[in-house]
Amino acid sequence: MGELKMKYIMTGIREFDRITGGIPHGDVIILEERTGSIKTIFAQQVADTISKDGGRTLYITAKSKREIDESMKIYGMSLNGAIDIDSSDSVLKKESGYDLILIEDFSIRYLNLSMNEVMSLIGDLKDLESTVMILLDAGVLDERIERAMKAVVDGVIEFRLEYQKDKLYRTIVIPKFKKVIDEIIPFTINESGIVVDTRKRV
């Protein structure tokens, strides 16, 4: 494993960490969003925070290293040597040695897998002993597969956007998470990324 070896990984989003206690180390977590890039910003903030604490991240994505670097710089984050970019998931078949593994575009990457194949993949991810974040686009995979995934992973964090009276409301909904029960957390986006809006706690 990396150098962190901690029970909980802090996301770098202060109020979120206060509410949840951080991401349990070794858990497989789904980050779900119907459309948009909020889940990616959240995952990148966690990777950036981990790298500052001496940990290592594997970022599995079809995007180039340059694209990831540019997207992180928008919010003041850095793609440094502690964050490895890889387009292949072959590393998942062996001990990774990473504190965090991000799997971007999971829904597209594994679109043609059967229920049994997806469940087997989730089992393999659990065996890695790394914290794993699955970035899931809601409604792309078969509904039965999505429900089954949520049943077997350790946590689910949903990012929602709603329009009410010409205003945009962003919330983090946590239907499944250790030590947290049905939490709804309003947030905004600024130059630092995701920031919990403490004025609008639900």
XYZ file of N, CA and C in Angstrom:
606
model
N 0.838 -1.197 0.000
C 0.000 0.000 0.000
C 0.877 1.253 0.000
N 0.229 2.403 -0.175
C 0.943 3.665 -0.136
C 1.333 4.012 1.285
N 1.733 5.244 1.473
C 2.254 5.656 2.768
C 1.170 6.060 3.763
N -0.073 6.261 3.280
C -1.097 6.785 4.180
C -1.498 5.785 5.259
N -1.982 4.625 4.842
C -2.397 3.562 5.764
C -3.319 4.109 6.859
N -4.275 4.927 6.475
C -5.172 5.522 7.445
C -6.542 4.852 7.370
N -7.327 5.000 8.427
C -8.653 4.408 8.456
C -9.649 5.221 7.644
N -9.422 6.528 7.587
C -10.303 7.403 6.821
C -9.476 8.351 5.962
N -9.935 8.567 4.739
C -9.272 9.479 3.817
C -10.078 10.769 3.757
N -9.433 11.885 4.009
C -10.113 13.169 3.947
C -10.260 13.621 2.494
N -11.396 14.215 2.188
C -11.661 14.650 0.820
C -11.074 16.022 0.523
N -10.775 16.789 1.567
C -10.338 18.159 1.364
C -11.497 19.137 1.336
N -12.725 18.609 1.391
C -13.929 19.440 1.471
C -14.320 19.471 2.943
N -13.950 20.526 3.630
C -13.948 20.555 5.093
C -15.279 20.151 5.724
N -16.364 20.758 5.302
C -17.658 20.479 5.922
C -18.132 19.059 5.604
N -17.833 18.578 4.402
C -18.166 17.198 4.046
C -17.427 16.232 4.964
N -16.153 16.497 5.201
C -15.360 15.633 6.080
C -15.864 15.684 7.517
N -16.337 16.856 7.937
C -16.878 16.969 9.296
C -18.154 16.137 9.442
N -18.994 16.165 8.422
C -20.271 15.447 8.471
C -20.070 13.939 8.377
N -19.190 13.512 7.488
C -19.031 12.082 7.204
C -17.877 11.429 7.953
N -16.899 12.218 8.372
C -15.696 11.650 8.963
C -14.665 11.256 7.932
N -14.953 11.530 6.647
C -14.043 11.153 5.576
C -14.473 9.862 4.898
N -13.706 9.446 3.900
C -13.985 8.215 3.154
C -13.277 7.053 3.844
N -14.014 6.025 4.273
C -13.368 4.879 4.926
C -12.333 4.223 4.004
N -11.134 4.049 4.515
C -10.063 3.452 3.711
C -10.415 2.012 3.334
N -10.221 1.673 2.069
C -10.487 0.326 1.588
C -11.899 0.114 1.085
N -12.765 1.124 1.207
C -14.147 0.991 0.744
C -14.254 1.223 -0.761
N -15.272 0.616 -1.356
C -15.622 0.871 -2.753
C -16.845 1.786 -2.746
N -16.696 2.976 -3.318
C -17.724 4.007 -3.264
C -18.178 4.372 -4.676
N -19.485 4.462 -4.888
C -20.032 4.952 -6.153
C -20.269 6.454 -6.048
N -19.740 7.207 -7.007
C -20.056 8.625 -7.160
C -20.984 8.727 -8.361
N -22.246 9.062 -8.121
C -23.247 9.019 -9.192
C -23.777 10.409 -9.530
N -23.948 10.634 -10.825
C -24.474 11.909 -11.317
C -25.180 11.633 -12.636
N -26.331 12.254 -12.836
C -27.060 11.996 -14.079
C -26.321 12.575 -15.276
N -25.957 13.815 -15.220
C -25.114 14.427 -16.253
C -24.207 15.449 -15.571
N -23.070 15.737 -16.191
C -22.196 16.759 -15.634
C -20.867 16.224 -15.145
N -20.069 17.136 -14.593
C -18.697 16.799 -14.202
C -18.439 16.983 -12.714
N -19.500 17.154 -11.915
C -19.307 17.385 -10.483
C -18.626 16.197 -9.814
N -19.044 14.989 -10.182
C -18.447 13.796 -9.574
C -16.953 13.715 -9.878
N -16.563 14.187 -11.060
C -15.147 14.199 -11.429
C -14.377 15.215 -10.592
N -14.953 16.394 -10.399
C -14.310 17.411 -9.564
C -14.128 16.882 -8.144
N -15.165 16.232 -7.606
C -15.090 15.658 -6.259
C -13.945 14.647 -6.175
N -13.892 13.724 -7.139
C -12.855 12.689 -7.137
C -11.463 13.298 -7.255
N -11.324 14.313 -8.099
C -10.025 14.966 -8.266
C -9.598 15.699 -7.001
N -10.554 16.285 -6.289
C -10.214 16.949 -5.026
C -9.696 15.942 -4.010
N -10.305 14.767 -3.975
C -9.837 13.725 -3.058
C -8.421 13.292 -3.436
N -8.184 13.075 -4.732
C -6.853 12.668 -5.196
C -5.808 13.728 -4.870
N -6.163 14.990 -5.055
C -5.240 16.090 -4.760
C -4.912 16.146 -3.275
N -5.931 15.958 -2.437
C -5.721 15.966 -0.985
C -4.830 14.809 -0.550
N -5.084 13.634 -1.105
C -4.284 12.460 -0.766
C -2.821 12.661 -1.159
N -2.591 13.226 -2.334
C -1.206 13.426 -2.788
C -0.453 14.373 -1.858
N -1.151 15.378 -1.332
C -0.520 16.316 -0.397
C -0.174 15.645 0.929
N -0.902 14.564 1.246
C -0.647 13.828 2.486
C 0.324 12.664 2.289
N 0.896 12.562 1.090
C 1.893 11.529 0.835
C 1.351 10.240 0.266
N 0.080 10.220 -0.126
C -0.523 9.010 -0.676
C -0.461 8.964 -2.191
N -0.840 7.811 -2.753
C -0.769 7.599 -4.202
C -2.149 7.292 -4.762
N -2.406 7.800 -5.968
C -3.687 7.595 -6.639
C -3.470 7.039 -8.035
N -4.304 6.080 -8.418
C -4.364 5.597 -9.799
C -5.649 6.130 -10.410
N -5.525 6.862 -11.493
C -6.663 7.506 -12.157
C -6.879 6.791 -13.490
N -7.889 5.942 -13.571
C -8.180 5.193 -14.791
C -9.182 5.985 -15.623
N -8.767 6.424 -16.799
C -9.596 7.287 -17.632
C -9.186 7.173 -19.093
N -10.127 7.474 -19.984
C -9.821 7.497 -21.410
C -9.206 8.832 -21.819
N -9.234 9.810 -20.921
C -8.685 11.127 -21.212
C -7.160 11.115 -21.114
N -6.543 12.066 -21.787
C -5.087 12.163 -21.751
C -4.623 12.820 -20.455
N -3.353 12.629 -20.157
C -2.772 13.253 -18.969
C -2.898 14.768 -19.046
N -2.731 15.313 -20.244
C -2.839 16.763 -20.432
C -4.254 17.249 -20.116
N -5.264 16.513 -20.572
C -6.652 16.899 -20.305
C -6.950 16.902 -18.807
N -6.489 15.874 -18.110
C -6.718 15.786 -16.665
C -5.999 16.918 -15.947
N -4.771 17.173 -16.355
C -3.981 18.239 -15.732
C -4.673 19.591 -15.895
N -5.167 19.862 -17.099
C -5.825 21.142 -17.365
C -7.120 21.278 -16.571
N -7.885 20.199 -16.455
C -9.149 20.264 -15.722
C -8.908 20.468 -14.228
N -7.839 19.887 -13.694
C -7.529 20.056 -12.280
C -7.023 21.464 -11.979
N -6.262 22.033 -12.893
C -5.715 23.378 -12.685
C -6.811 24.430 -12.580
N -7.963 24.184 -13.209
C -9.079 25.131 -13.148
C -9.466 25.418 -11.705
N -9.349 24.385 -10.854
C -9.765 24.517 -9.457
C -8.574 24.513 -8.495
N -7.423 24.905 -9.018
C -6.254 25.069 -8.168
C -5.605 23.775 -7.724
N -5.897 22.684 -8.432
C -5.314 21.390 -8.076
C -4.137 21.066 -8.989
N -3.344 20.091 -8.575
C -2.138 19.766 -9.325
C -2.058 18.276 -9.629
N -1.768 17.951 -10.879
C -1.520 16.568 -11.270
C -0.024 16.323 -11.111
N 0.356 15.742 -9.968
C 1.780 15.549 -9.689
C 2.162 14.075 -9.785
N 3.377 13.772 -9.382
C 3.879 12.409 -9.497
C 3.165 11.388 -8.647
N 2.349 11.845 -7.703
C 1.622 10.918 -6.829
C 0.298 10.471 -7.440
N -0.053 11.042 -8.608
C -1.289 10.673 -9.302
C -0.919 10.093 -10.661
N -1.116 8.795 -10.836
C -0.788 8.114 -12.086
C -2.024 8.018 -12.974
N -1.867 8.363 -14.262
C -2.957 8.287 -15.231
C -2.774 7.036 -16.078
N -3.837 6.254 -16.244
C -3.760 5.026 -17.029
C -5.089 4.810 -17.742
N -5.034 4.399 -18.997
C -6.262 4.125 -19.744
C -6.690 2.671 -19.619
N -5.805 1.831 -19.085
C -6.088 0.401 -18.959
C -6.471 0.044 -17.530
N -7.362 -0.942 -17.401
C -7.750 -1.408 -16.071
C -7.016 -2.688 -15.686
N -5.947 -3.027 -16.437
C -5.225 -4.270 -16.175
C -4.601 -4.286 -14.787
N -4.292 -3.095 -14.252
C -3.685 -3.016 -12.925
C -4.638 -3.527 -11.859
N -5.931 -3.521 -12.150
C -6.919 -3.970 -11.171
C -6.839 -5.472 -10.934
N -6.133 -6.182 -11.798
C -6.045 -7.631 -11.668
C -4.909 -8.061 -10.745
N -4.209 -7.098 -10.188
C -3.110 -7.429 -9.290
C -3.058 -6.410 -8.160
N -2.269 -6.664 -7.158
C -2.117 -5.729 -6.043
C -1.597 -4.395 -6.570
N -2.332 -3.327 -6.308
C -2.014 -2.054 -6.946
C -1.004 -1.211 -6.173
N -1.062 -1.246 -4.846
C -0.191 -0.400 -4.057
C -0.637 1.044 -3.999
N -1.885 1.312 -4.417
C -2.411 2.677 -4.396
C -3.346 2.879 -3.209
N -3.348 4.103 -2.681
C -4.286 4.443 -1.610
C -5.678 4.695 -2.173
N -5.733 5.267 -3.378
C -7.004 5.593 -4.024
C -6.969 5.181 -5.485
N -8.069 4.590 -5.944
C -8.231 4.265 -7.360
C -9.508 4.933 -7.854
N -9.397 5.755 -8.895
C -10.549 6.396 -9.520
C -10.831 5.722 -10.853
N -12.070 5.318 -11.076
C -12.455 4.733 -12.364
C -13.470 5.666 -13.008
N -13.002 6.459 -13.969
C -13.869 7.432 -14.630
C -14.648 6.768 -15.763
N -15.857 7.292 -16.032
C -16.700 6.783 -17.125
C -16.944 5.283 -17.005
N -17.190 4.812 -15.784
C -17.425 3.385 -15.547
C -18.562 2.867 -16.412
N -19.631 3.651 -16.540
C -20.822 3.212 -17.270
C -20.511 2.912 -18.734
N -19.658 3.728 -19.348
C -19.296 3.521 -20.752
C -18.250 2.424 -20.884
N -17.271 2.429 -20.009
C -16.172 1.460 -20.071
C -16.680 0.028 -19.960
N -17.687 -0.176 -19.096
C -18.175 -1.537 -18.844
C -19.629 -1.719 -19.289
N -20.023 -0.952 -20.304
C -21.409 -0.944 -20.774
C -21.909 -2.320 -21.201
N -21.051 -3.123 -21.792
C -21.481 -4.401 -22.359
C -21.275 -5.601 -21.436
N -20.875 -5.357 -20.192
C -20.697 -6.469 -19.257
C -22.044 -6.977 -18.751
N -22.092 -8.262 -18.459
C -23.299 -8.860 -17.889
C -23.368 -8.562 -16.397
N -24.509 -8.887 -15.794
C -24.663 -8.706 -14.351
C -23.569 -9.456 -13.594
N -23.340 -10.709 -13.949
C -22.336 -11.514 -13.246
C -20.931 -10.930 -13.401
N -20.638 -10.414 -14.587
C -19.311 -9.842 -14.832
C -19.098 -8.565 -14.015
N -20.129 -7.738 -13.918
C -20.017 -6.513 -13.122
C -19.855 -6.847 -11.644
N -20.630 -7.824 -11.155
C -20.523 -8.214 -9.748
C -19.145 -8.802 -9.446
N -18.601 -9.546 -10.398
C -17.257 -10.104 -10.232
C -16.215 -8.987 -10.184
N -16.397 -7.965 -11.022
C -15.483 -6.823 -11.040
C -15.517 -6.077 -9.708
N -16.714 -5.868 -9.167
C -16.833 -5.192 -7.874
C -16.113 -5.999 -6.792
N -16.254 -7.324 -6.861
C -15.557 -8.186 -5.908
C -14.050 -8.043 -6.007
N -13.546 -7.949 -7.238
C -12.104 -7.758 -7.445
C -11.636 -6.422 -6.872
N -12.454 -5.390 -7.038
C -12.102 -4.066 -6.514
C -12.027 -4.083 -4.993
N -12.937 -4.803 -4.362
C -12.925 -4.914 -2.903
C -11.661 -5.623 -2.414
N -11.175 -6.567 -3.191
C -9.993 -7.337 -2.797
C -8.695 -6.530 -2.877
N -8.718 -5.394 -3.570
C -7.497 -4.605 -3.753
C -7.031 -3.913 -2.479
N -7.925 -3.734 -1.521
C -7.618 -3.048 -0.261
C -7.253 -1.582 -0.462
N -7.596 -1.033 -1.602
C -7.465 0.404 -1.847
C -8.855 1.015 -1.745
N -8.922 2.302 -1.460
C -10.199 2.995 -1.578
C -10.475 3.180 -3.062
N -11.665 2.781 -3.498
C -12.013 2.843 -4.920
C -13.232 3.738 -5.106
N -13.141 4.671 -6.043
C -14.282 5.508 -6.399
C -14.701 5.204 -7.825
N -15.933 4.724 -7.974
C -16.510 4.420 -9.276
C -17.343 5.614 -9.718
N -16.946 6.276 -10.794
C -17.684 7.431 -11.295
C -18.746 6.936 -12.264
N -20.006 7.022 -11.832
C -21.114 6.380 -12.536
C -22.072 7.421 -13.107
N -22.374 7.302 -14.402
C -23.388 8.142 -15.041
C -24.735 7.445 -14.915
N -25.629 8.016 -14.121
C -26.915 7.379 -13.836
C -27.730 7.168 -15.107
N -28.343 5.986 -15.206
C -29.236 5.702 -16.310
C -28.584 5.135 -17.548
N -27.265 4.974 -17.552
C -26.577 4.427 -18.724
C -26.563 2.904 -18.683
N -26.169 2.334 -17.555
C -26.188 0.881 -17.403
C -27.617 0.395 -17.199
N -27.820 -0.898 -17.399
C -29.119 -1.507 -17.124
C -29.524 -1.211 -15.675
N -30.798 -0.890 -15.468
C -31.269 -0.498 -14.135
C -31.012 -1.575 -13.092
N -31.164 -2.841 -13.467
C -30.929 -3.941 -12.528
C -29.468 -3.978 -12.101
N -28.567 -3.733 -13.048
C -27.140 -3.747 -12.733
C -26.790 -2.589 -11.801
N -27.352 -1.407 -12.073
C -27.090 -0.259 -11.199
C -27.571 -0.526 -9.779
N -28.766 -1.108 -9.646
C -29.302 -1.397 -8.313
C -28.441 -2.421 -7.594
N -27.991 -3.433 -8.333
C -27.151 -4.473 -7.733
C -25.811 -3.898 -7.287
N -25.238 -3.022 -8.103
C -23.969 -2.385 -7.737
C -24.110 -1.602 -6.437
N -25.187 -0.828 -6.335
C -25.404 -0.022 -5.132
C -25.625 -0.894 -3.902
N -26.141 -2.090 -4.125
C -26.391 -2.996 -3.003
C -25.099 -3.587 -2.447
N -24.098 -3.787 -3.304
C -22.895 -4.498 -2.860
C -21.712 -3.584 -2.537
N -21.720 -2.347 -3.051
C -20.610 -1.446 -2.716
C -20.765 -0.951 -1.281
N -19.725 -0.303 -0.779
C -19.732 0.151 0.616
C -20.435 1.490 0.811
N -20.486 2.294 -0.249
C -21.111 3.602 -0.111
C -21.560 4.163 -1.442
N -22.564 5.044 -1.382
C -23.075 5.713 -2.579
C -23.206 7.206 -2.282
N -22.596 8.028 -3.136
C -22.705 9.484 -3.024
C -23.280 10.000 -4.337
N -24.418 10.691 -4.264
C -25.083 11.200 -5.458
C -24.948 12.722 -5.529
N -24.716 13.225 -6.732
C -24.624 14.669 -6.960
C -25.824 15.091 -7.799
N -26.633 15.987 -7.262
C -27.885 16.368 -7.919
C -27.949 17.866 -8.185
N -28.562 18.202 -9.318
C -28.809 19.592 -9.682
C -30.296 19.761 -9.950
N -30.898 20.764 -9.339
C -32.320 21.020 -9.528
C -32.554 22.508 -9.762
N -33.518 22.790 -10.642
C -33.910 24.171 -10.892
C -35.234 24.448 -10.196
N -35.248 25.492 -9.372
C -36.467 25.907 -8.690
C -36.591 27.423 -8.775
N -37.669 27.863 -9.427
C -37.922 29.303 -9.553
C -36.710 30.029 -10.127
N -36.216 29.503 -11.237
C -35.097 30.107 -11.969
C -33.781 30.101 -11.201
N -33.693 29.294 -10.175
C -32.449 29.168 -9.421
C -31.936 27.731 -9.481
N -30.615 27.601 -9.492
C -29.979 26.292 -9.545
C -29.551 25.873 -8.145
N -29.979 24.688 -7.742
C -29.619 24.159 -6.427
C -28.799 22.882 -6.608
N -27.640 22.851 -5.987
C -26.771 21.676 -6.054
C -26.748 21.002 -4.685
N -26.920 19.692 -4.672
C -26.866 18.963 -3.402
C -26.087 17.664 -3.553
N -25.411 17.294 -2.471
C -24.799 15.970 -2.348
C -25.757 15.138 -1.503
N -26.241 14.048 -2.068
C -27.155 13.152 -1.359
C -26.401 11.868 -1.039
N -26.452 11.455 0.224
C -25.705 10.272 0.658
C -26.684 9.208 1.156
N -27.180 8.344 0.245
C -28.132 7.314 0.654
C -27.488 6.111 1.337
N -26.180 5.940 1.125
C -25.498 4.780 1.710
C -24.061 5.162 2.037
N -23.715 5.082 3.330
C -22.370 5.466 3.753
C -22.205 5.085 5.214
N -21.017 4.635 5.585
C -20.775 4.269 6.977
C -20.912 5.496 7.882
N -21.654 5.343 8.959
C -21.850 6.373 9.988
C -22.693 7.557 9.516
N -23.286 7.474 8.325
C -24.119 8.560 7.813
C -25.447 7.979 7.355
N -26.557 8.639 7.726
C -27.881 8.157 7.354
C -28.607 9.233 6.561
N -28.857 8.960 5.283
C -29.683 9.821 4.423
C -29.345 11.304 4.557
N -28.093 11.642 4.380
C -27.656 13.038 4.510
C -27.828 13.775 3.184
N -28.288 15.022 3.249
C -28.396 15.884 2.077
C -27.583 17.146 2.354
N -26.585 17.405 1.501
C -25.636 18.491 1.755
C -25.634 19.469 0.581
N -26.117 20.691 0.761
C -26.044 21.696 -0.307
C -24.587 22.112 -0.550
N -24.252 22.421 -1.803
C -22.886 22.846 -2.092
C -22.867 23.828 -3.253
N -21.747 24.489 -3.390
C -21.516 25.393 -4.510
C -20.176 25.033 -5.147
N -19.892 25.652 -6.288
C -18.610 25.474 -6.966
C -17.920 26.829 -7.049
N -16.664 26.887 -6.603
C -15.888 28.113 -6.773
C -14.509 27.767 -7.319
N -13.574 28.699 -7.222
C -12.240 28.475 -7.792
C -11.473 27.353 -7.109
N -11.944 26.902 -5.946
C -11.294 25.803 -5.226
C -11.983 24.463 -5.459
N -13.078 24.477 -6.230
C -13.820 23.241 -6.473
C -15.122 23.216 -5.691
N -15.449 22.066 -5.116
C -16.689 21.895 -4.366
C -16.537 22.465 -2.962
N -17.503 23.276 -2.569
C -17.528 23.858 -1.228
C -18.931 23.680 -0.667
N -19.048 23.088 0.515
C -20.357 22.896 1.138
C -20.928 24.248 1.528
N -22.199 24.462 1.178
C -22.887 25.712 1.510
C -23.526 25.568 2.885
N -22.853 26.045 3.901
C -23.329 25.871 5.279
C -24.559 26.716 5.580
N -24.894 27.652 4.722
C -26.085 28.487 4.939
C -27.362 27.751 4.563
N -27.214 26.640 3.809
C -28.395 25.982 3.261
C -28.454 24.504 3.630
N -27.966 24.146 4.812
C -28.032 22.753 5.218
C -29.466 22.267 5.227
N -29.703 21.076 4.639
C -31.050 20.503 4.543
C -31.284 19.560 5.689
